[in-house]
């Protein structure tokens, strides 16, 4: 059997083709090695900066997502949507997390880059629990205004995503709600309305999240606990009335279903209009994820950009070219030589006299 060197000497054309194919393989290998070094550069690109706030009050435990036997709570659906959003955000995006209960929003993480801290962010979202609430009340207006202030503190360009069902507990006196002192639209973002439009019973849960009962009408406040009463009172009523000790407000009968909870779209949409935020209902998680990761919710800023695709694609093409049959390269060479013969007479050098 002739040696490899003998074959090269007998067939110089074949040797040339092998050399070119080897060059393709070598170039692909070099590009692959560059990819292993994880090249990156600081380039301007659209990036997402989000402050995700989740309502953890007890109404978020209402299970109205999915079929009755396998229904999950509003809080669980919110967490699932946030985790899916985290997976969809590109590297370079920054995320901070916060919780709302009573009348304030409290950050639980500082802004973190999603790829470098994906595990920590994902685990934190998964661990959000209604038992983290430090008070049982739920004043949505106060909490949203507080969240907007916290968003601005995270840095310029940060957006707010506020997940809540809009359930007020105890009911608020509209005459004493706080006024928005900021500039509408100064903080961009979205209010995500969570829950069904049909009122549902608020469950009581044990340590394992098993339902042990439901809140009844006698267990909850059915009227505003702050504000001057507008009722005409008799002398006997006035003797037992103390204005500073949680007066009942104007019309307690209006809150006869205070023990039930439904998505309060009207109030949330009005708050969105007041603050300049957007509003959407969490019907499908994929729709919310698309909204949160859209270019409309992005800022142009310099961020670390992964350059591996720039080198990986040419390496793949060179590797595919290596496996092309030798006849392909022979045909290319013939066409190239034919083109040179045609063009050569038109480019004859002129003699300068």
Tab-separated table of C-alpha atoms in Angstrom:
chain	number	residue	atom	x	y	z
A	1	UNK	CA	0.000	0.000	0.000
A	2	UNK	CA	1.622	3.316	-1.009
A	3	UNK	CA	2.500	5.718	1.733
A	4	UNK	CA	0.764	9.052	2.242
A	5	UNK	CA	3.820	10.908	0.938
A	6	UNK	CA	3.860	8.795	-2.248
A	7	UNK	CA	0.197	9.567	-2.886
A	8	UNK	CA	0.875	13.277	-2.435
A	9	UNK	CA	3.739	13.131	-4.957
A	10	UNK	CA	1.693	11.223	-7.525
A	11	UNK	CA	-1.392	13.420	-7.158
A	12	UNK	CA	-0.316	17.023	-6.463
A	13	UNK	CA	-3.829	18.315	-7.197
A	14	UNK	CA	-5.254	16.100	-4.486
A	15	UNK	CA	-2.583	17.312	-2.105
A	16	UNK	CA	-3.665	20.911	-2.765
A	17	UNK	CA	-7.292	20.079	-2.013
A	18	UNK	CA	-6.314	18.343	1.225
A	19	UNK	CA	-4.308	21.365	2.280
A	20	UNK	CA	-7.249	23.674	1.750
A	21	UNK	CA	-9.578	21.403	3.672
A	22	UNK	CA	-7.049	21.209	6.473
A	23	UNK	CA	-6.892	25.026	6.516
A	24	UNK	CA	-10.681	25.136	6.899
A	25	UNK	CA	-10.505	22.722	9.809
A	26	UNK	CA	-7.673	24.644	11.429
A	27	UNK	CA	-9.531	27.953	11.099
A	28	UNK	CA	-12.687	26.412	12.610
A	29	UNK	CA	-10.622	25.035	15.498
A	30	UNK	CA	-9.048	28.440	16.187
A	31	UNK	CA	-12.451	30.134	16.219
A	32	UNK	CA	-13.787	27.451	18.575
A	33	UNK	CA	-10.863	28.044	20.927
A	34	UNK	CA	-11.653	31.756	20.938
A	35	UNK	CA	-15.244	30.910	21.939
A	36	UNK	CA	-13.933	28.889	24.887
A	37	UNK	CA	-12.274	32.076	26.180
A	38	UNK	CA	-15.785	33.668	26.446
A	39	UNK	CA	-14.931	36.933	24.628
A	40	UNK	CA	-17.041	39.921	25.616
A	41	UNK	CA	-17.094	43.663	25.059
A	42	UNK	CA	-18.820	46.663	26.604
A	43	UNK	CA	-21.200	47.793	23.860
A	44	UNK	CA	-24.375	49.928	23.737
A	45	UNK	CA	-27.465	47.746	23.481
A	46	UNK	CA	-31.107	47.691	24.642
A	47	UNK	CA	-31.242	46.431	28.217
A	48	UNK	CA	-33.972	45.800	30.785
A	49	UNK	CA	-33.805	47.125	34.342
A	50	UNK	CA	-36.709	45.959	36.513
A	51	UNK	CA	-37.920	46.338	40.061
A	52	UNK	CA	-40.378	43.465	40.555
A	53	UNK	CA	-42.794	43.962	43.460
A	54	UNK	CA	-45.173	41.222	44.618
A	55	UNK	CA	-48.251	41.698	46.783
A	56	UNK	CA	-48.052	39.079	49.586
A	57	UNK	CA	-51.254	39.953	51.446
A	58	UNK	CA	-53.722	37.163	52.216
A	59	UNK	CA	-56.063	37.875	49.323
A	60	UNK	CA	-53.232	36.731	47.028
A	61	UNK	CA	-53.799	33.220	48.440
A	62	UNK	CA	-57.143	32.944	46.628
A	63	UNK	CA	-56.837	29.994	44.253
A	64	UNK	CA	-58.463	31.100	41.018
A	65	UNK	CA	-55.888	30.086	38.386
A	66	UNK	CA	-56.530	26.741	36.720
A	67	UNK	CA	-59.103	24.024	37.257
A	68	UNK	CA	-60.827	23.736	40.625
A	69	UNK	CA	-59.024	20.601	41.798
A	70	UNK	CA	-55.612	21.769	40.592
A	71	UNK	CA	-56.064	25.524	40.966
A	72	UNK	CA	-53.112	27.578	42.163
A	73	UNK	CA	-53.083	30.844	44.055
A	74	UNK	CA	-52.611	34.320	42.691
A	75	UNK	CA	-49.288	34.501	44.497
A	76	UNK	CA	-48.108	31.231	42.925
A	77	UNK	CA	-49.096	32.432	39.436
A	78	UNK	CA	-47.253	35.720	39.995
A	79	UNK	CA	-44.113	33.898	41.089
A	80	UNK	CA	-44.287	31.552	38.099
A	81	UNK	CA	-44.596	34.533	35.736
A	82	UNK	CA	-41.626	36.271	37.342
A	83	UNK	CA	-39.458	33.164	37.091
A	84	UNK	CA	-40.359	32.805	33.414
A	85	UNK	CA	-39.510	36.472	32.880
A	86	UNK	CA	-36.164	35.957	34.573
A	87	UNK	CA	-35.366	33.177	32.088
A	88	UNK	CA	-36.386	35.337	29.121
A	89	UNK	CA	-34.328	38.400	30.046
A	90	UNK	CA	-30.989	38.712	28.192
A	91	UNK	CA	-27.639	38.848	29.933
A	92	UNK	CA	-26.889	42.371	31.129
A	93	UNK	CA	-30.427	42.963	32.415
A	94	UNK	CA	-30.682	43.987	36.067
A	95	UNK	CA	-33.433	42.922	38.468
A	96	UNK	CA	-34.331	43.983	42.003
A	97	UNK	CA	-37.082	42.352	44.066
A	98	UNK	CA	-39.526	43.807	46.567
A	99	UNK	CA	-42.561	42.835	48.657
A	100	UNK	CA	-45.730	44.766	49.403
A	101	UNK	CA	-47.966	44.460	52.430
A	102	UNK	CA	-49.857	46.907	54.652
A	103	UNK	CA	-48.963	50.329	53.172
A	104	UNK	CA	-45.310	50.071	52.109
A	105	UNK	CA	-43.030	48.290	49.674
A	106	UNK	CA	-39.800	46.822	51.014
A	107	UNK	CA	-36.878	45.831	48.736
A	108	UNK	CA	-35.455	42.379	49.496
A	109	UNK	CA	-32.590	42.408	46.967
A	110	UNK	CA	-30.457	45.108	45.428
A	111	UNK	CA	-30.285	45.313	41.599
A	112	UNK	CA	-28.491	42.198	40.302
A	113	UNK	CA	-27.364	41.159	36.817
A	114	UNK	CA	-29.584	38.266	35.743
A	115	UNK	CA	-26.968	35.912	34.271
A	116	UNK	CA	-24.339	36.283	36.996
A	117	UNK	CA	-26.961	36.008	39.777
A	118	UNK	CA	-29.680	33.940	38.099
A	119	UNK	CA	-29.631	31.196	40.746
A	120	UNK	CA	-29.956	33.637	43.642
A	121	UNK	CA	-32.762	35.624	41.985
A	122	UNK	CA	-34.689	32.520	40.934
A	123	UNK	CA	-34.414	30.974	44.392
A	124	UNK	CA	-35.503	34.223	46.046
A	125	UNK	CA	-38.595	34.499	43.859
A	126	UNK	CA	-39.450	30.854	44.496
A	127	UNK	CA	-39.147	31.443	48.239
A	128	UNK	CA	-41.549	34.407	48.392
A	129	UNK	CA	-44.310	33.475	50.831
A	130	UNK	CA	-47.412	35.108	52.278
A	131	UNK	CA	-46.011	34.488	55.776
A	132	UNK	CA	-43.359	37.123	55.093
A	133	UNK	CA	-46.034	39.801	55.554
A	134	UNK	CA	-45.313	41.996	58.570
A	135	UNK	CA	-48.930	43.237	58.797
A	136	UNK	CA	-52.330	42.008	57.634
A	137	UNK	CA	-53.639	45.255	56.118
A	138	UNK	CA	-53.476	46.021	52.400
A	139	UNK	CA	-53.541	49.657	51.258
A	140	UNK	CA	-52.761	49.378	47.552
A	141	UNK	CA	-52.449	53.095	46.820
A	142	UNK	CA	-49.873	53.612	49.563
A	143	UNK	CA	-47.964	50.517	48.486
A	144	UNK	CA	-47.809	51.527	44.823
A	145	UNK	CA	-46.604	55.049	45.602
A	146	UNK	CA	-43.983	53.556	47.909
A	147	UNK	CA	-42.887	51.157	45.137
A	148	UNK	CA	-42.475	54.051	42.683
A	149	UNK	CA	-40.201	55.840	45.162
A	150	UNK	CA	-38.144	52.677	45.666
A	151	UNK	CA	-37.846	52.189	41.891
A	152	UNK	CA	-36.351	55.645	41.423
A	153	UNK	CA	-33.786	54.881	44.135
A	154	UNK	CA	-32.551	51.836	42.207
A	155	UNK	CA	-31.136	54.087	39.514
A	156	UNK	CA	-32.030	55.913	36.323
A	157	UNK	CA	-33.941	53.855	33.800
A	158	UNK	CA	-35.353	51.305	36.231
A	159	UNK	CA	-38.899	50.122	35.473
A	160	UNK	CA	-41.520	48.965	37.964
A	161	UNK	CA	-43.673	45.831	37.675
A	162	UNK	CA	-46.223	45.728	40.512
A	163	UNK	CA	-48.130	42.422	40.864
A	164	UNK	CA	-51.351	42.779	42.885
A	165	UNK	CA	-55.042	41.918	42.864
A	166	UNK	CA	-55.982	45.423	44.046
A	167	UNK	CA	-57.826	44.073	47.092
A	168	UNK	CA	-58.085	46.695	49.854
A	169	UNK	CA	-58.248	45.452	53.432
A	170	UNK	CA	-59.686	47.154	55.346
A	171	UNK	CA	-61.602	49.224	52.778
A	172	UNK	CA	-60.173	52.710	52.262
A	173	UNK	CA	-62.003	55.959	52.726
A	174	UNK	CA	-61.685	57.621	49.308
A	175	UNK	CA	-61.588	61.056	50.941
A	176	UNK	CA	-58.362	60.197	52.752
A	177	UNK	CA	-56.349	58.365	50.096
A	178	UNK	CA	-52.859	59.795	49.514
A	179	UNK	CA	-52.266	62.066	46.540
A	180	UNK	CA	-49.574	61.214	44.033
A	181	UNK	CA	-46.852	63.826	44.436
A	182	UNK	CA	-44.541	62.576	41.694
A	183	UNK	CA	-44.505	63.325	37.991
A	184	UNK	CA	-46.692	60.894	36.010
A	185	UNK	CA	-44.506	58.795	33.736
A	186	UNK	CA	-41.241	59.741	35.458
A	187	UNK	CA	-40.985	56.080	36.470
A	188	UNK	CA	-42.023	53.797	33.645
A	189	UNK	CA	-43.469	50.347	34.166
A	190	UNK	CA	-46.637	48.350	34.506
A	191	UNK	CA	-49.221	47.294	37.065
A	192	UNK	CA	-50.070	43.626	36.619
A	193	UNK	CA	-53.571	42.799	37.814
A	194	UNK	CA	-53.694	39.297	39.309
A	195	UNK	CA	-56.782	37.172	39.933
A	196	UNK	CA	-60.252	36.480	38.618
A	197	UNK	CA	-62.948	39.074	38.083
A	198	UNK	CA	-65.324	36.781	39.962
A	199	UNK	CA	-65.141	37.177	43.777
A	200	UNK	CA	-63.497	34.263	45.544
A	201	UNK	CA	-63.243	33.197	49.184
A	202	UNK	CA	-60.017	34.065	50.985
A	203	UNK	CA	-58.573	30.894	52.533
A	204	UNK	CA	-57.021	30.391	55.943
A	205	UNK	CA	-53.831	28.356	55.637
A	206	UNK	CA	-51.756	26.282	58.008
A	207	UNK	CA	-47.957	25.960	58.038
A	208	UNK	CA	-48.056	23.543	55.068
A	209	UNK	CA	-50.340	25.852	53.024
A	210	UNK	CA	-53.299	23.553	53.519
A	211	UNK	CA	-56.677	25.283	53.597
A	212	UNK	CA	-58.185	25.051	57.098
A	213	UNK	CA	-61.117	27.353	56.469
A	214	UNK	CA	-62.155	30.641	54.897
A	215	UNK	CA	-62.490	34.184	56.162
A	216	UNK	CA	-66.104	35.013	56.976
A	217	UNK	CA	-67.854	38.359	57.015
A	218	UNK	CA	-67.585	38.649	60.787
A	219	UNK	CA	-63.812	38.048	60.619
A	220	UNK	CA	-62.941	41.077	58.480
A	221	UNK	CA	-63.391	44.840	58.595
A	222	UNK	CA	-66.359	45.818	56.431
A	223	UNK	CA	-65.795	49.572	56.488
A	224	UNK	CA	-63.067	52.195	56.404
A	225	UNK	CA	-61.125	52.534	59.634
A	226	UNK	CA	-60.108	56.148	59.070
A	227	UNK	CA	-62.073	59.296	58.362
A	228	UNK	CA	-64.882	61.373	59.736
A	229	UNK	CA	-68.287	59.728	59.593
A	230	UNK	CA	-70.885	61.375	57.379
A	231	UNK	CA	-73.777	59.615	59.066
A	232	UNK	CA	-76.340	61.622	60.941
A	233	UNK	CA	-76.008	60.301	64.480
A	234	UNK	CA	-78.364	60.480	67.371
A	235	UNK	CA	-77.318	61.845	70.731
A	236	UNK	CA	-76.898	58.294	72.034
A	237	UNK	CA	-74.625	57.361	69.088
A	238	UNK	CA	-72.527	60.477	69.591
A	239	UNK	CA	-71.843	59.538	73.213
A	240	UNK	CA	-70.071	56.348	72.113
A	241	UNK	CA	-68.404	57.828	69.045
A	242	UNK	CA	-64.672	58.693	69.047
A	243	UNK	CA	-63.475	60.162	65.765
A	244	UNK	CA	-59.860	59.144	66.207
A	245	UNK	CA	-60.638	55.521	67.082
A	246	UNK	CA	-61.420	53.963	63.707
A	247	UNK	CA	-64.794	55.518	62.797
A	248	UNK	CA	-66.815	53.532	60.332
A	249	UNK	CA	-67.083	56.121	57.599
A	250	UNK	CA	-70.112	56.885	55.499
A	251	UNK	CA	-71.829	53.661	54.480
A	252	UNK	CA	-70.783	50.304	55.978
A	253	UNK	CA	-73.368	48.430	53.900
A	254	UNK	CA	-71.303	49.010	50.754
A	255	UNK	CA	-68.711	46.502	52.013
A	256	UNK	CA	-71.022	43.574	52.645
A	257	UNK	CA	-68.678	41.337	50.570
A	258	UNK	CA	-65.444	42.403	52.268
A	259	UNK	CA	-64.635	38.757	53.048
A	260	UNK	CA	-64.493	37.972	49.297
A	261	UNK	CA	-61.775	39.018	46.886
A	262	UNK	CA	-61.831	39.741	43.150
A	263	UNK	CA	-59.469	41.518	40.789
A	264	UNK	CA	-60.130	45.240	41.208
A	265	UNK	CA	-59.352	46.259	37.625
A	266	UNK	CA	-61.076	49.621	37.854
A	267	UNK	CA	-59.004	50.863	40.794
A	268	UNK	CA	-55.746	49.519	39.360
A	269	UNK	CA	-56.370	51.060	35.935
A	270	UNK	CA	-57.101	54.385	37.610
A	271	UNK	CA	-53.866	54.164	39.589
A	272	UNK	CA	-51.991	53.371	36.390
A	273	UNK	CA	-53.463	56.463	34.747
A	274	UNK	CA	-52.589	58.629	37.758
A	275	UNK	CA	-48.957	57.500	37.944
A	276	UNK	CA	-48.264	57.137	34.212
A	277	UNK	CA	-47.763	53.387	34.435
A	278	UNK	CA	-49.264	50.815	32.094
A	279	UNK	CA	-51.767	48.175	33.123
A	280	UNK	CA	-52.482	44.618	32.028
A	281	UNK	CA	-54.257	41.623	33.510
A	282	UNK	CA	-52.361	38.410	34.217
A	283	UNK	CA	-54.402	36.027	32.091
A	284	UNK	CA	-51.538	34.122	30.449
A	285	UNK	CA	-48.017	34.216	31.839
A	286	UNK	CA	-46.538	34.257	28.332
A	287	UNK	CA	-48.322	37.540	27.539
A	288	UNK	CA	-46.899	39.242	30.621
A	289	UNK	CA	-43.413	37.855	29.917
A	290	UNK	CA	-43.579	39.226	26.361
A	291	UNK	CA	-44.601	42.646	27.677
A	292	UNK	CA	-41.871	42.759	30.314
A	293	UNK	CA	-39.137	41.708	27.853
A	294	UNK	CA	-40.286	43.863	24.925
A	295	UNK	CA	-38.111	46.614	23.431
A	296	UNK	CA	-40.630	49.182	24.660
A	297	UNK	CA	-39.550	48.328	28.194
A	298	UNK	CA	-35.822	48.524	27.437
A	299	UNK	CA	-33.200	51.257	27.822
A	300	UNK	CA	-30.172	51.814	25.608
A	301	UNK	CA	-27.032	51.631	27.711
A	302	UNK	CA	-23.551	50.167	27.607
A	303	UNK	CA	-23.529	46.590	28.818
A	304	UNK	CA	-21.297	43.539	28.632
A	305	UNK	CA	-22.099	41.818	25.328
A	306	UNK	CA	-21.224	38.177	24.671
A	307	UNK	CA	-19.170	37.942	21.455
A	308	UNK	CA	-19.161	34.154	21.189
A	309	UNK	CA	-21.874	34.071	18.479
A	310	UNK	CA	-19.625	36.290	16.301
A	311	UNK	CA	-16.952	33.573	16.303
A	312	UNK	CA	-19.153	30.490	16.628
A	313	UNK	CA	-21.140	31.055	13.424
A	314	UNK	CA	-18.066	31.310	11.118
A	315	UNK	CA	-16.565	28.281	12.869
A	316	UNK	CA	-19.708	26.278	12.094
A	317	UNK	CA	-19.683	27.354	8.446
A	318	UNK	CA	-16.009	26.443	8.076
A	319	UNK	CA	-16.631	23.064	9.670
A	320	UNK	CA	-19.479	22.391	7.225
A	321	UNK	CA	-17.237	23.427	4.334
A	322	UNK	CA	-14.606	20.940	5.486
A	323	UNK	CA	-17.017	18.066	4.826
A	324	UNK	CA	-17.866	19.162	1.298
A	325	UNK	CA	-16.641	16.721	-1.408
A	326	UNK	CA	-13.286	17.521	-3.122
A	327	UNK	CA	-15.109	17.918	-6.438
A	328	UNK	CA	-16.761	21.036	-5.028
A	329	UNK	CA	-13.395	22.746	-4.503
A	330	UNK	CA	-12.203	21.625	-7.957
A	331	UNK	CA	-15.282	23.220	-9.528
A	332	UNK	CA	-14.706	26.435	-7.563
A	333	UNK	CA	-11.079	26.570	-8.717
A	334	UNK	CA	-12.052	26.098	-12.365
A	335	UNK	CA	-14.629	28.872	-12.174
A	336	UNK	CA	-12.159	31.191	-10.484
A	337	UNK	CA	-9.512	30.551	-13.168
A	338	UNK	CA	-12.040	31.061	-15.945
A	339	UNK	CA	-13.051	34.386	-14.426
A	340	UNK	CA	-9.418	35.486	-14.236
A	341	UNK	CA	-8.843	34.624	-17.901
A	342	UNK	CA	-11.822	36.712	-18.908
A	343	UNK	CA	-10.801	39.681	-16.786
A	344	UNK	CA	-7.055	39.606	-17.491
A	345	UNK	CA	-7.165	41.269	-20.972
A	346	UNK	CA	-9.060	44.224	-19.534
A	347	UNK	CA	-6.397	44.931	-16.920
A	348	UNK	CA	-3.206	44.931	-19.019
A	349	UNK	CA	-0.680	47.385	-17.578
A	350	UNK	CA	0.029	50.371	-19.785
A	351	UNK	CA	3.606	51.306	-20.601
A	352	UNK	CA	4.466	54.862	-19.586
A	353	UNK	CA	6.530	56.736	-22.147
